[in-house]
Short mmCIF file of C-alpha atoms in Angstrom, two decimals:
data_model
loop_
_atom_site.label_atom_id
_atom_site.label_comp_id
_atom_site.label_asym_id
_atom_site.label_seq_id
_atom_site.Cartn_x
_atom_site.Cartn_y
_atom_site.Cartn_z
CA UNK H 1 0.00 0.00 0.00
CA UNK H 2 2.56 2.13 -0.71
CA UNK H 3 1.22 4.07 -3.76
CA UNK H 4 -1.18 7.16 -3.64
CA UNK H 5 -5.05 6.21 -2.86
CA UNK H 6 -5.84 7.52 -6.67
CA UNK H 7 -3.04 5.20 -8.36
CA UNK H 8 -3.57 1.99 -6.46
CA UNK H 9 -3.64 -0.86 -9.25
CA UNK H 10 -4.09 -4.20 -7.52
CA UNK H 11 -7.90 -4.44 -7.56
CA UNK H 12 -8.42 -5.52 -3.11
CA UNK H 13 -6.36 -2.68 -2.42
CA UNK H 14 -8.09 -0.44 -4.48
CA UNK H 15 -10.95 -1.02 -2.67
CA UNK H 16 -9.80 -1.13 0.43
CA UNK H 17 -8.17 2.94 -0.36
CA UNK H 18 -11.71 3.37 -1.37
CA UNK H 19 -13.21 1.93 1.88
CA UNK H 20 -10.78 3.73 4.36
CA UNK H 21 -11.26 7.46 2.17
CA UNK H 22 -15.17 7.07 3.27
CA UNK H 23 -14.31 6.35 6.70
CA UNK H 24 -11.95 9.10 6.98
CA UNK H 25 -14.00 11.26 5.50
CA UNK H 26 -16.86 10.72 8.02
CA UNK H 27 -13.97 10.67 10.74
CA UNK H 28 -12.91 14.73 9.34
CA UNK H 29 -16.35 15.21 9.54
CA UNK H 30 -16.93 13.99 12.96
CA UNK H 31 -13.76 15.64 14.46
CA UNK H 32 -15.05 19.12 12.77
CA UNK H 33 -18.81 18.75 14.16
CA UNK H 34 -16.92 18.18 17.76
CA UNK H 35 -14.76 21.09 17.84
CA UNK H 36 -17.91 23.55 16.37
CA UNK H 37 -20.22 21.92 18.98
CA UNK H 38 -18.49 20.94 21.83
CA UNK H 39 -15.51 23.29 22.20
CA UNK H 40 -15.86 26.57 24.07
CA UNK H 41 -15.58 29.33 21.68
CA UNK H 42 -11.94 31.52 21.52
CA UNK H 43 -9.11 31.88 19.07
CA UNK H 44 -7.70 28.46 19.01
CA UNK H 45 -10.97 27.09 18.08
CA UNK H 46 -11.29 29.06 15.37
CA UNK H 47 -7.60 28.03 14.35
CA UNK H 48 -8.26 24.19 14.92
CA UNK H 49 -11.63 24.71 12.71
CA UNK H 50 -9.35 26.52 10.02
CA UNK H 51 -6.09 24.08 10.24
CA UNK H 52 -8.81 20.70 10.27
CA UNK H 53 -10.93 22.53 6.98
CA UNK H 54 -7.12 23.64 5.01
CA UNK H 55 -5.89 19.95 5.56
CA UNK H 56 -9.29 18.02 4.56
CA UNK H 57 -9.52 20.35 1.42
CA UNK H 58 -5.49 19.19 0.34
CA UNK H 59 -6.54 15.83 1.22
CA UNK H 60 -9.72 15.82 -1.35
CA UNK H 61 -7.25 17.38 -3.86
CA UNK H 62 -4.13 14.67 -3.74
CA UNK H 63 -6.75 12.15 -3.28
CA UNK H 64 -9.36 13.31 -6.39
CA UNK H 65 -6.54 14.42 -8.18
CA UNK H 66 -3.35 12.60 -7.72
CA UNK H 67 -1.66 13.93 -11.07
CA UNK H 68 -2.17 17.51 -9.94
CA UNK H 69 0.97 19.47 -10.98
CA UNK H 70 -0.07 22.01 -7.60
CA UNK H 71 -0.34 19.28 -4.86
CA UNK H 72 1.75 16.12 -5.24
CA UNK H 73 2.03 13.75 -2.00
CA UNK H 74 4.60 13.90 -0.16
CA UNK H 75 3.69 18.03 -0.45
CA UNK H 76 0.49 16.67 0.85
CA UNK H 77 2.50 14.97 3.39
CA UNK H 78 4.68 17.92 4.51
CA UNK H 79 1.16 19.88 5.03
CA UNK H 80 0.27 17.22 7.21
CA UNK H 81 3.42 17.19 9.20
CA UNK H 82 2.75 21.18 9.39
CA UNK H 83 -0.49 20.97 10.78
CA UNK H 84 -0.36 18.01 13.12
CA UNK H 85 2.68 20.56 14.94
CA UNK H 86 0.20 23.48 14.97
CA UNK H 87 -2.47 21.59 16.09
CA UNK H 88 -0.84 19.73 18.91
CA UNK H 89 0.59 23.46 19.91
CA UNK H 90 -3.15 24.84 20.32
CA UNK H 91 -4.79 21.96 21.80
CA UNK H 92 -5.35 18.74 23.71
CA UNK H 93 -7.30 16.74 21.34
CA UNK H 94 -4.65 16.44 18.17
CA UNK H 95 -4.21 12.85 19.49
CA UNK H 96 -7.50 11.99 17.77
CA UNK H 97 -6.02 13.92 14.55
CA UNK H 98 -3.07 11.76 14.63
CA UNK H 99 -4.62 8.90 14.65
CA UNK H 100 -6.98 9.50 11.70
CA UNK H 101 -4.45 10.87 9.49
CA UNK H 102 -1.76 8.17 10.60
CA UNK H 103 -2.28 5.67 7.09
CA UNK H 104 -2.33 8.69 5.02
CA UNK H 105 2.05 8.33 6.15
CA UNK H 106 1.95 5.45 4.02
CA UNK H 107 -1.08 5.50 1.38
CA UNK H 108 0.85 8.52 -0.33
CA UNK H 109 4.77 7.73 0.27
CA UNK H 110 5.94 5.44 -2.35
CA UNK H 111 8.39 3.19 -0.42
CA UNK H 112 8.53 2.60 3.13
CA UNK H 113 11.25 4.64 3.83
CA UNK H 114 9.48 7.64 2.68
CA UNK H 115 7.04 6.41 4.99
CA UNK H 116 8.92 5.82 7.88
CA UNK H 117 10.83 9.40 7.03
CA UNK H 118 7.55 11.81 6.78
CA UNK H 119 6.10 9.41 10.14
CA UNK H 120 9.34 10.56 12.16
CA UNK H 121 8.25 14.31 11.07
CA UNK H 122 5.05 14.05 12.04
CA UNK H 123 6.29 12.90 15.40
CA UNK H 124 8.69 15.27 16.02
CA UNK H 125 6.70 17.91 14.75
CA UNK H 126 3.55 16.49 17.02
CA UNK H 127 6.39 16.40 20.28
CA UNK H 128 7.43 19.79 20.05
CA UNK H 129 4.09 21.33 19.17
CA UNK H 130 3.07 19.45 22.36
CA UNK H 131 6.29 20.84 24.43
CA UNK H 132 5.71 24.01 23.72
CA UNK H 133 2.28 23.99 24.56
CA UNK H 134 3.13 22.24 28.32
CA UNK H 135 6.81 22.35 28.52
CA UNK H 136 8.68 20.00 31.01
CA UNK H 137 5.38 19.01 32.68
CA UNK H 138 4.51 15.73 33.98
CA UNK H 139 1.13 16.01 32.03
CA UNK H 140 3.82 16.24 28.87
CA UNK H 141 5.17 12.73 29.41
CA UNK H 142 2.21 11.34 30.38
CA UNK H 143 -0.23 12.15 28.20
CA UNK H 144 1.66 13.37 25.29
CA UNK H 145 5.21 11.48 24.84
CA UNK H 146 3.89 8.01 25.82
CA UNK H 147 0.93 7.93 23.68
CA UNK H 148 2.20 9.27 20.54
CA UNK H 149 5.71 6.51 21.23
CA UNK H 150 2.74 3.87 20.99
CA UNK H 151 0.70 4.90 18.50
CA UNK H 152 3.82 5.68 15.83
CA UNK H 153 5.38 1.96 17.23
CA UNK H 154 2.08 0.45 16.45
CA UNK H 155 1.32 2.14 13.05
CA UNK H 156 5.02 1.48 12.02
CA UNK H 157 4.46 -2.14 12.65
CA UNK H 158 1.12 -2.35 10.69
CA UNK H 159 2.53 -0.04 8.08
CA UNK H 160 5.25 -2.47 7.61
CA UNK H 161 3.61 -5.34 7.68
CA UNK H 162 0.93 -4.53 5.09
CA UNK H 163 3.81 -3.59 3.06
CA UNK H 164 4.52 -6.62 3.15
CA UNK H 165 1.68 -8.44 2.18
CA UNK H 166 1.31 -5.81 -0.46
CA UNK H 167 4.28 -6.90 -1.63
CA UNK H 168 3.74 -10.51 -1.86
CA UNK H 169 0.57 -10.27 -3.46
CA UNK H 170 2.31 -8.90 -6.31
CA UNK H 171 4.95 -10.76 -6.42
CA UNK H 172 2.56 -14.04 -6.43
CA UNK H 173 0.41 -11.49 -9.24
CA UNK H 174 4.09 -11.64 -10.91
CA UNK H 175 4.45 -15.69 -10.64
CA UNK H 176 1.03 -16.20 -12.23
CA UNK H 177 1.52 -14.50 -14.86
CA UNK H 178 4.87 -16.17 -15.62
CA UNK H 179 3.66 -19.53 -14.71
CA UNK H 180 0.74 -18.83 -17.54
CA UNK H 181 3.13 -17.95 -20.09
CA UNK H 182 5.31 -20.80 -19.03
CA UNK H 183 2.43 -23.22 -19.32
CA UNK H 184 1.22 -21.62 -23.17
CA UNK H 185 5.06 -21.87 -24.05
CA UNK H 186 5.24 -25.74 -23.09
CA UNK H 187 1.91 -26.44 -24.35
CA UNK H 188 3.04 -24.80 -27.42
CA UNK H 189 6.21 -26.57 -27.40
CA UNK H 190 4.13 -29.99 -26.87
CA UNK H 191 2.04 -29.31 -29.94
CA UNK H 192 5.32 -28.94 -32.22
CA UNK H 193 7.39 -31.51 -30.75
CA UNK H 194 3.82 -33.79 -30.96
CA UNK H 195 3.98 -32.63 -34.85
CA UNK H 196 7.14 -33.65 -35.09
CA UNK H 197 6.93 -36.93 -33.96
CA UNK H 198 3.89 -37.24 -36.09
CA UNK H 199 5.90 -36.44 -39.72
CA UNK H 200 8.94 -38.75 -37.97
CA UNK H 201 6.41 -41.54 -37.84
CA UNK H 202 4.73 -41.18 -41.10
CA UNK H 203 8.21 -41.05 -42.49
CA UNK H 204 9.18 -44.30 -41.17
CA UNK H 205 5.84 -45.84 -42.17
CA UNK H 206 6.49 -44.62 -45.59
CA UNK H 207 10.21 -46.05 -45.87
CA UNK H 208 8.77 -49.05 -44.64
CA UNK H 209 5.54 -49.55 -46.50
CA UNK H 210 5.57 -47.38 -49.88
CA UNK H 211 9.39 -47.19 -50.41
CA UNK H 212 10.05 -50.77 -49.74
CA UNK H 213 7.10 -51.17 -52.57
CA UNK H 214 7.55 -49.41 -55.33
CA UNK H 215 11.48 -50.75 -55.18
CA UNK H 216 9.54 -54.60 -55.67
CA UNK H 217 7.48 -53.00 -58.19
CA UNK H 218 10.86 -51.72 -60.06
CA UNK H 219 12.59 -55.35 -59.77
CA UNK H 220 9.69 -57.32 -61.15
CA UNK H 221 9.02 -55.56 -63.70
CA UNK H 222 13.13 -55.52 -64.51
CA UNK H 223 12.66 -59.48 -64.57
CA UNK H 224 9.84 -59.13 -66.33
CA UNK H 225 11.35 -57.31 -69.28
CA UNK H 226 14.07 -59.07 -69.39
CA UNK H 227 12.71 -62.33 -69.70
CA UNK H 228 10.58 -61.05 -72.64
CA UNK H 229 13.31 -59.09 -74.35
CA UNK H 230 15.33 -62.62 -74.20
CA UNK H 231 12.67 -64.06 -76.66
CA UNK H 232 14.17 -64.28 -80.36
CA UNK H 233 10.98 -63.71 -82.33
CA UNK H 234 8.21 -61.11 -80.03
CA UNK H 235 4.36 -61.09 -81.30
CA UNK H 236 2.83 -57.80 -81.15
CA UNK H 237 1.22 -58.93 -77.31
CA UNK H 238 4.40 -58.95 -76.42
CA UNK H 239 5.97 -55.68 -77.51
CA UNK H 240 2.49 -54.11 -75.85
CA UNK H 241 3.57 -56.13 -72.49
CA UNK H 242 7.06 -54.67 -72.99
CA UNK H 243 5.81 -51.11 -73.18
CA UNK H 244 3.70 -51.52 -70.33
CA UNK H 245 6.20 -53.32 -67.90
CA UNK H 246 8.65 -50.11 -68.64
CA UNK H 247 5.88 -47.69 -68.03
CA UNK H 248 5.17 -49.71 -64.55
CA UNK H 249 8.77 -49.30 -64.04
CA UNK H 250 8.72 -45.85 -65.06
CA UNK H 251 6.04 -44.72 -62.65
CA UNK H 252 7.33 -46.88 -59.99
CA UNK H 253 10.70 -45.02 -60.06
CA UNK H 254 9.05 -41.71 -60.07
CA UNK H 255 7.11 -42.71 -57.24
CA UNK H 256 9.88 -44.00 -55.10
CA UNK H 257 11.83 -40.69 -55.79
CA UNK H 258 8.92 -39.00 -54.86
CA UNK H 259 8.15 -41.20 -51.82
CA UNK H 260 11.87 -40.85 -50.82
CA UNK H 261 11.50 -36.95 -50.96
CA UNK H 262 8.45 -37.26 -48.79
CA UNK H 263 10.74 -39.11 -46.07
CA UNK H 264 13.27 -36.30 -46.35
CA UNK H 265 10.54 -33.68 -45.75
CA UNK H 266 9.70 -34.75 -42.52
CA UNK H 267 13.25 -33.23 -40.99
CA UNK H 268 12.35 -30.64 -43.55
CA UNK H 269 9.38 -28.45 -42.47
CA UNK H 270 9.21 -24.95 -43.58
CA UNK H 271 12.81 -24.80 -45.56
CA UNK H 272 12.30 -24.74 -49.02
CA UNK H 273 11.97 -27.51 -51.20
CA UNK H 274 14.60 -29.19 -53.05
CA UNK H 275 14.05 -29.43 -57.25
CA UNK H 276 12.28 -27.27 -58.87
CA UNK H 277 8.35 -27.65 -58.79
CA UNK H 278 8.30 -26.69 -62.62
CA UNK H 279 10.82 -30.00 -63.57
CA UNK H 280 8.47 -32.42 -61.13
CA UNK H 281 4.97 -31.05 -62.69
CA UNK H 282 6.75 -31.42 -65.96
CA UNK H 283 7.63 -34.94 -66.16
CA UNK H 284 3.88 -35.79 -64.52
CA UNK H 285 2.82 -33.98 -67.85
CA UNK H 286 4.91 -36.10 -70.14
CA UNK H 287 3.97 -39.32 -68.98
CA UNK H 288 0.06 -38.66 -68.47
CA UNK H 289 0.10 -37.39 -72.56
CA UNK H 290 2.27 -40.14 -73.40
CA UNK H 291 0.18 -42.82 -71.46
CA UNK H 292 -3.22 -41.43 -72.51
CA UNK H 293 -2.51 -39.49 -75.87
CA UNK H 294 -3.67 -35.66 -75.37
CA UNK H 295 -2.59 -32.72 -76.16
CA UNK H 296 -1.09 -30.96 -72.91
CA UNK H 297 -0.38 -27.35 -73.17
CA UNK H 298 1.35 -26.54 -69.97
CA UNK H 299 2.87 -23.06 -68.80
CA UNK H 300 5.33 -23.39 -65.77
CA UNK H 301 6.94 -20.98 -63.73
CA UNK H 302 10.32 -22.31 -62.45
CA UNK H 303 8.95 -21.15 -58.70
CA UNK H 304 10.23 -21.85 -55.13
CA UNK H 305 8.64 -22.88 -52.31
CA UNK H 306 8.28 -25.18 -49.50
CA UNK H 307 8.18 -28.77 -48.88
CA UNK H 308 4.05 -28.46 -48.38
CA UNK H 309 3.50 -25.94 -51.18
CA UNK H 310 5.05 -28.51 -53.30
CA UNK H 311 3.39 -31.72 -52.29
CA UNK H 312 0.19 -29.98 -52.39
CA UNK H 313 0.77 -28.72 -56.23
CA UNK H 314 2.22 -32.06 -56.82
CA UNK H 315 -1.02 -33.95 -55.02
CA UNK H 316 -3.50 -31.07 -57.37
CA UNK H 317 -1.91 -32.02 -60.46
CA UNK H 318 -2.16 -35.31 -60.09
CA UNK H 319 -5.92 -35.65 -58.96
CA UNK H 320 -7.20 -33.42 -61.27
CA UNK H 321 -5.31 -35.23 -64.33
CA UNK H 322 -6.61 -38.66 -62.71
CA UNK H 323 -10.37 -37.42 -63.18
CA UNK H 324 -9.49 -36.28 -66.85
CA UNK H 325 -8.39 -39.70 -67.91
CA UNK H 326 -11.64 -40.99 -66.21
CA UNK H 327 -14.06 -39.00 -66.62
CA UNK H 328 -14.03 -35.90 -68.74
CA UNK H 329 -13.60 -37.39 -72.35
CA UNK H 330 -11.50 -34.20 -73.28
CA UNK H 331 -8.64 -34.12 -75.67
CA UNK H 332 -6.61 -30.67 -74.71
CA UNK H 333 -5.10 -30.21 -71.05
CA UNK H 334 -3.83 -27.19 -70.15
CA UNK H 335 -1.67 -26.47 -67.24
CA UNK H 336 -0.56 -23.13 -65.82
CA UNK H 337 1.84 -22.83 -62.74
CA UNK H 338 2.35 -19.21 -62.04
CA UNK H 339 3.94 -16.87 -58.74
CA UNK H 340 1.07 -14.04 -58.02
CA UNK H 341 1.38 -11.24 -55.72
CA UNK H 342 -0.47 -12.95 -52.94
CA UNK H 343 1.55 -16.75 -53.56
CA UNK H 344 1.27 -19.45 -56.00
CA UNK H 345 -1.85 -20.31 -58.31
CA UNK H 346 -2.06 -23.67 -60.12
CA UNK H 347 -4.93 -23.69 -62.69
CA UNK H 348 -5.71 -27.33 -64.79
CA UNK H 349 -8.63 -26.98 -67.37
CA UNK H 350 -9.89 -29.28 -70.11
CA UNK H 351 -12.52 -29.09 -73.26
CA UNK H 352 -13.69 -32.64 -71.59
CA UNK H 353 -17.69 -33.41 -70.89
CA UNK H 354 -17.97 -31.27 -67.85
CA UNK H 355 -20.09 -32.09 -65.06
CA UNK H 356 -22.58 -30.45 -62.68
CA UNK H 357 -20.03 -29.39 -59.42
CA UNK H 358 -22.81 -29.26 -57.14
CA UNK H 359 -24.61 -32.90 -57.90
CA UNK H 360 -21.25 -34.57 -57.38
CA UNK H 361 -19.69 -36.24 -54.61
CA UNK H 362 -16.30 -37.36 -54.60
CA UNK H 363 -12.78 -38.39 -52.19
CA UNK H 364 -10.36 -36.28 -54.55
CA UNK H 365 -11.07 -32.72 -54.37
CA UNK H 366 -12.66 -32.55 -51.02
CA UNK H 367 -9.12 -34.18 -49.92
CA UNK H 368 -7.34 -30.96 -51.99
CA UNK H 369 -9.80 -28.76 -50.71
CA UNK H 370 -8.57 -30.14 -47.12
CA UNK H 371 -4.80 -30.04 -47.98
CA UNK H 372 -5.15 -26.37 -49.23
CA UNK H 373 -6.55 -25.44 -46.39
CA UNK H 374 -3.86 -26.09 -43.98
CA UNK H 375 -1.64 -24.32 -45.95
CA UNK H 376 -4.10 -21.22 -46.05
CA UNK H 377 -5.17 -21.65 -49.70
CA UNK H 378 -8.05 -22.68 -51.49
CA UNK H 379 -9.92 -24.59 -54.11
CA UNK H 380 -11.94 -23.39 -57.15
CA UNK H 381 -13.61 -25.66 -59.34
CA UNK H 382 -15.94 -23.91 -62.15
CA UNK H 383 -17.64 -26.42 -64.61
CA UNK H 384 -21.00 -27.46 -66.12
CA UNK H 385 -22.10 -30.55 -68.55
CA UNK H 386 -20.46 -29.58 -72.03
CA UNK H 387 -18.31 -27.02 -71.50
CA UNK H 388 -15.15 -28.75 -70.03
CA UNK H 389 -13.81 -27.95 -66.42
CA UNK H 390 -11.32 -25.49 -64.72
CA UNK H 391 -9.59 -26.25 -61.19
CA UNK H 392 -7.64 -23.24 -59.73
CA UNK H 393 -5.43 -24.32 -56.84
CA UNK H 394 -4.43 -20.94 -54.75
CA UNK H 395 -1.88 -21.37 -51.87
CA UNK H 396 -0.72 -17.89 -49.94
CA UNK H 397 2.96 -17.23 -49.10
CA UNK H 398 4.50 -15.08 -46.63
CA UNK H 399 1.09 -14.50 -44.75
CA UNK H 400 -0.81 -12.71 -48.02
CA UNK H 401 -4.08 -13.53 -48.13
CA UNK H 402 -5.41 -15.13 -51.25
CA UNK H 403 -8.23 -13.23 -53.28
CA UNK H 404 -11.81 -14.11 -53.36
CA UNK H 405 -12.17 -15.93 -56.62
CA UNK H 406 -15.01 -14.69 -58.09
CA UNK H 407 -16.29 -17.69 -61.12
CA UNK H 408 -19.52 -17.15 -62.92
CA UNK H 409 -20.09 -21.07 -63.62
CA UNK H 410 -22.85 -21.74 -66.55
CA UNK H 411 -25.63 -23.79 -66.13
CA UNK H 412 -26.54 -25.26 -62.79
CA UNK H 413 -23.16 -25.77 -62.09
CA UNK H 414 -21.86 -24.59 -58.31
CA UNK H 415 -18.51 -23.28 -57.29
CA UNK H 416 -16.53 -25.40 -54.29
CA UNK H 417 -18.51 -28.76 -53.94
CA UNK H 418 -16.50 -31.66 -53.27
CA UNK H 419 -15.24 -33.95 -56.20
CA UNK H 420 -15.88 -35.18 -59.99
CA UNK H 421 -18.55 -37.32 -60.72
CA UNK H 422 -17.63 -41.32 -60.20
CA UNK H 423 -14.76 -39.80 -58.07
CA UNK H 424 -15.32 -41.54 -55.11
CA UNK H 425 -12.80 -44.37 -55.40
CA UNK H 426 -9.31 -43.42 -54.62
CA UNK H 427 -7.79 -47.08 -55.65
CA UNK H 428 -9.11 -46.55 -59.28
CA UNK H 429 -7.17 -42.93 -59.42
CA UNK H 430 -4.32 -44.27 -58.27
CA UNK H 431 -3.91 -46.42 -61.34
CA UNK H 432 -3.34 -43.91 -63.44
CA UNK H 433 0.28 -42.70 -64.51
CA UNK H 434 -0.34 -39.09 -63.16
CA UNK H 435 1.38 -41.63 -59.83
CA UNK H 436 -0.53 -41.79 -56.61
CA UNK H 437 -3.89 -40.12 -55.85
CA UNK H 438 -4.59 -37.23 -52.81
CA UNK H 439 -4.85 -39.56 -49.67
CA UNK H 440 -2.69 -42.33 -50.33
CA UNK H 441 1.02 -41.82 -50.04
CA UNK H 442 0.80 -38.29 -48.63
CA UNK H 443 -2.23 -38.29 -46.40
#
């Protein structure tokens, strides 16, 4: 309690400043009514009236106003000193004064030695007032020096002491708040390391599952080959068989790169990606129009970006070039992989069938949708029954915030429903040579 009554912080102290202003304002008011009513009249009365009136009105002042540039507190304090002497030297009472103003020592001093300091005026300035009034008298020592010894040794005990407790309350006000930040930190710190161990294990389960597969995949179909390209004289069965084992082998190469990238990532998080995105998207390209025979017209910005970013560009392209060998009869793909202001965009369209977004349902693009999500982009899919279909993948980059895509779609056709029509089965995507479908090896 050693701030001033108007800049007390600590909400039970407040109050209690608040509570103890109303009783010593009633006490002022009760000392006043005595020495009006009770007191004969003369010159010190008169005084004592004046003196008691001057110090309540610089109390309301410092107490209304504790930023006053006129009356700061310790000036308060040094009136108070002033005019417990005075009042001591006219009269008999000031022991009731005293006592009133005695927590005012320490509501407006701002450590305890201030306190203790302006508390060994007031005494001395309360001692002498009283000496001069009685002198050397045994009424002196009696009723002045051993009462006002008592009453300072008392308040500077409870003075202290609150101090104290003041003081612990905000130092345990101080360890709360520490301990809540501590706690958020490690909680925090929980979260990542729980992440953490989360990519670790996928990684392993990836080495050890997908890795370990595509590497059989790669050796069979080696054997495979082999033992048909040993054969002398080789029908026209067996040159398809041929083609087909090296575009198993093909895929299943890519696919262990890709699955052995996926491994790496995992120690990888937020640094940016090795290979370029363009090179990766590029070679999906060439083997989906070599496998199914359309035209692809693909732009590519040679971009850089993150581990995620890429995956999920990666995971787009390949979905959305699974559900045009499936389902969109089209014969032009077009690809365009460009840096924007606000991050990357990825747009696929085709001159395929079309479809009606909003009477589909499907496991591909709601998984994209998902993955673009968590990576604070989106997924726009505008296309109706005839007029082919466009899927623009946005992802933001360096906290931008991705625009609004505004798409007029024809027809009954809605913008952001989940999948392509007959999408539903994620084992059928996946064998296509656009390499695994959204869900499987990256889920």
């Amino acid at each position: 309690m050693t701030t001033s009554a108007g800049q007390a912080t600590d909400p039970f102290w407040a109050a209690t400043i608040r509570r103890w202003n109303a009783v010593c304002w009633v006490l002022f008011a009760a000392m006043a009514v005595g020495l009006a009513a009770m007191d004969r009249p003369g010159g010190s009365k008169y005084w004592a009236l004046g003196l008691l009136g001057f110090l309540m009105l610089c109390y309301a002042v410092v107490d209304r106003f504790p930023d006053n540039p006129m009356l700061r507190p310790h000036t308060y304090l040094l009136v108070l000193v002033t005019v417990l002497g005075v009042f001591a030297y006219l009269r008999s009472s000031f022991g009731s004064l005293f006592m009133v103003t005695l927590p005012h020592f320490w509501m407006f001093s701002r450590t305890p030695r201030a306190s203790l300091l302006f508390l060994g005026l007031a005494t001395g300035s309360t001692l002498t007032g009283s000496w001069l009034r009685l002198g050397n008298s045994p009424k002196f020592f009696g009723e002045t020096l051993v009462p006002v010894v008592i009453v300072v040794a008392v308040g500077v005990l409870i003075g202290l002491w609150v101090h104290s407790v003041v003081a612990q309350s905000h130092e345990r006000a101080r360890l709360i708040v520490e301990l809540e930040q501590t706690q958020a930190e490690l909680s925090e710190a929980h979260q990542r390391q729980g992440a953490a161990d989360e990519r670790e294990r996928m990684a392993r389960d990836i080495h050890d599952t997908l890795a370990q597969g595509f590497a059989s995949i790669i050796v069979l179909a080696e054997a495979a080959r082999a033992g048909l390209d040993s054969e002398p004289a080789r029908s026209a069965q067996q040159l398809r068989s041929i083609q087909q084992l090296r575009s198993i082998e093909s895929t299943a190469r890519e696919n262990l790169a890709e699955a052995r990238e996926l491994v790496g990532s995992a120690q990888q998080q937020g640094q940016v990606a090795a290979g370029s995105v363009a090179q990766t998207l590029r070679r999906i390209l060439d083997r989906f129009a070599e496998d199914t025979g359309l035209v692809v017209d693909a732009d590519l910005a040679d971009i850089e970006c993150d581990q995620p970013t890429r995956i999920a560009l990666l995971r787009c392209t390949q979905e959305s070039l699974a559900n045009v060998r499936k389902h969109a009869r089209a014969s032009t793909v077009g690809v365009v992989l460009a840096r924007q202001p606000y991050g990357v965009e990825l747009e696929i369209t085709d001159d395929g069938a079309g479809f009606v977004v909003g009477r589909s349902a499907g496991f591909g693009l709601d998984g994209m949708r998902k993955r673009l999500a968590e990576l604070g982009g989106e997924l726009t899919v505008t296309s109706s029954v005839g007029d082919g279909t466009r899927v623009l993948a946005t992802i933001s980059t360096d906290g931008a915030d991705a625009p609004a895509h505004a798409t007029t779609v024809p027809g009954d056709a809605a913008v952001g429903d989940r999948g392509y029509v007959g999408a539903s089965d994620p084992a059928d995507a996946a064998t296509s040579a656009a390499g695994p479908v959204e869900g499987e090896a990256t889920a």
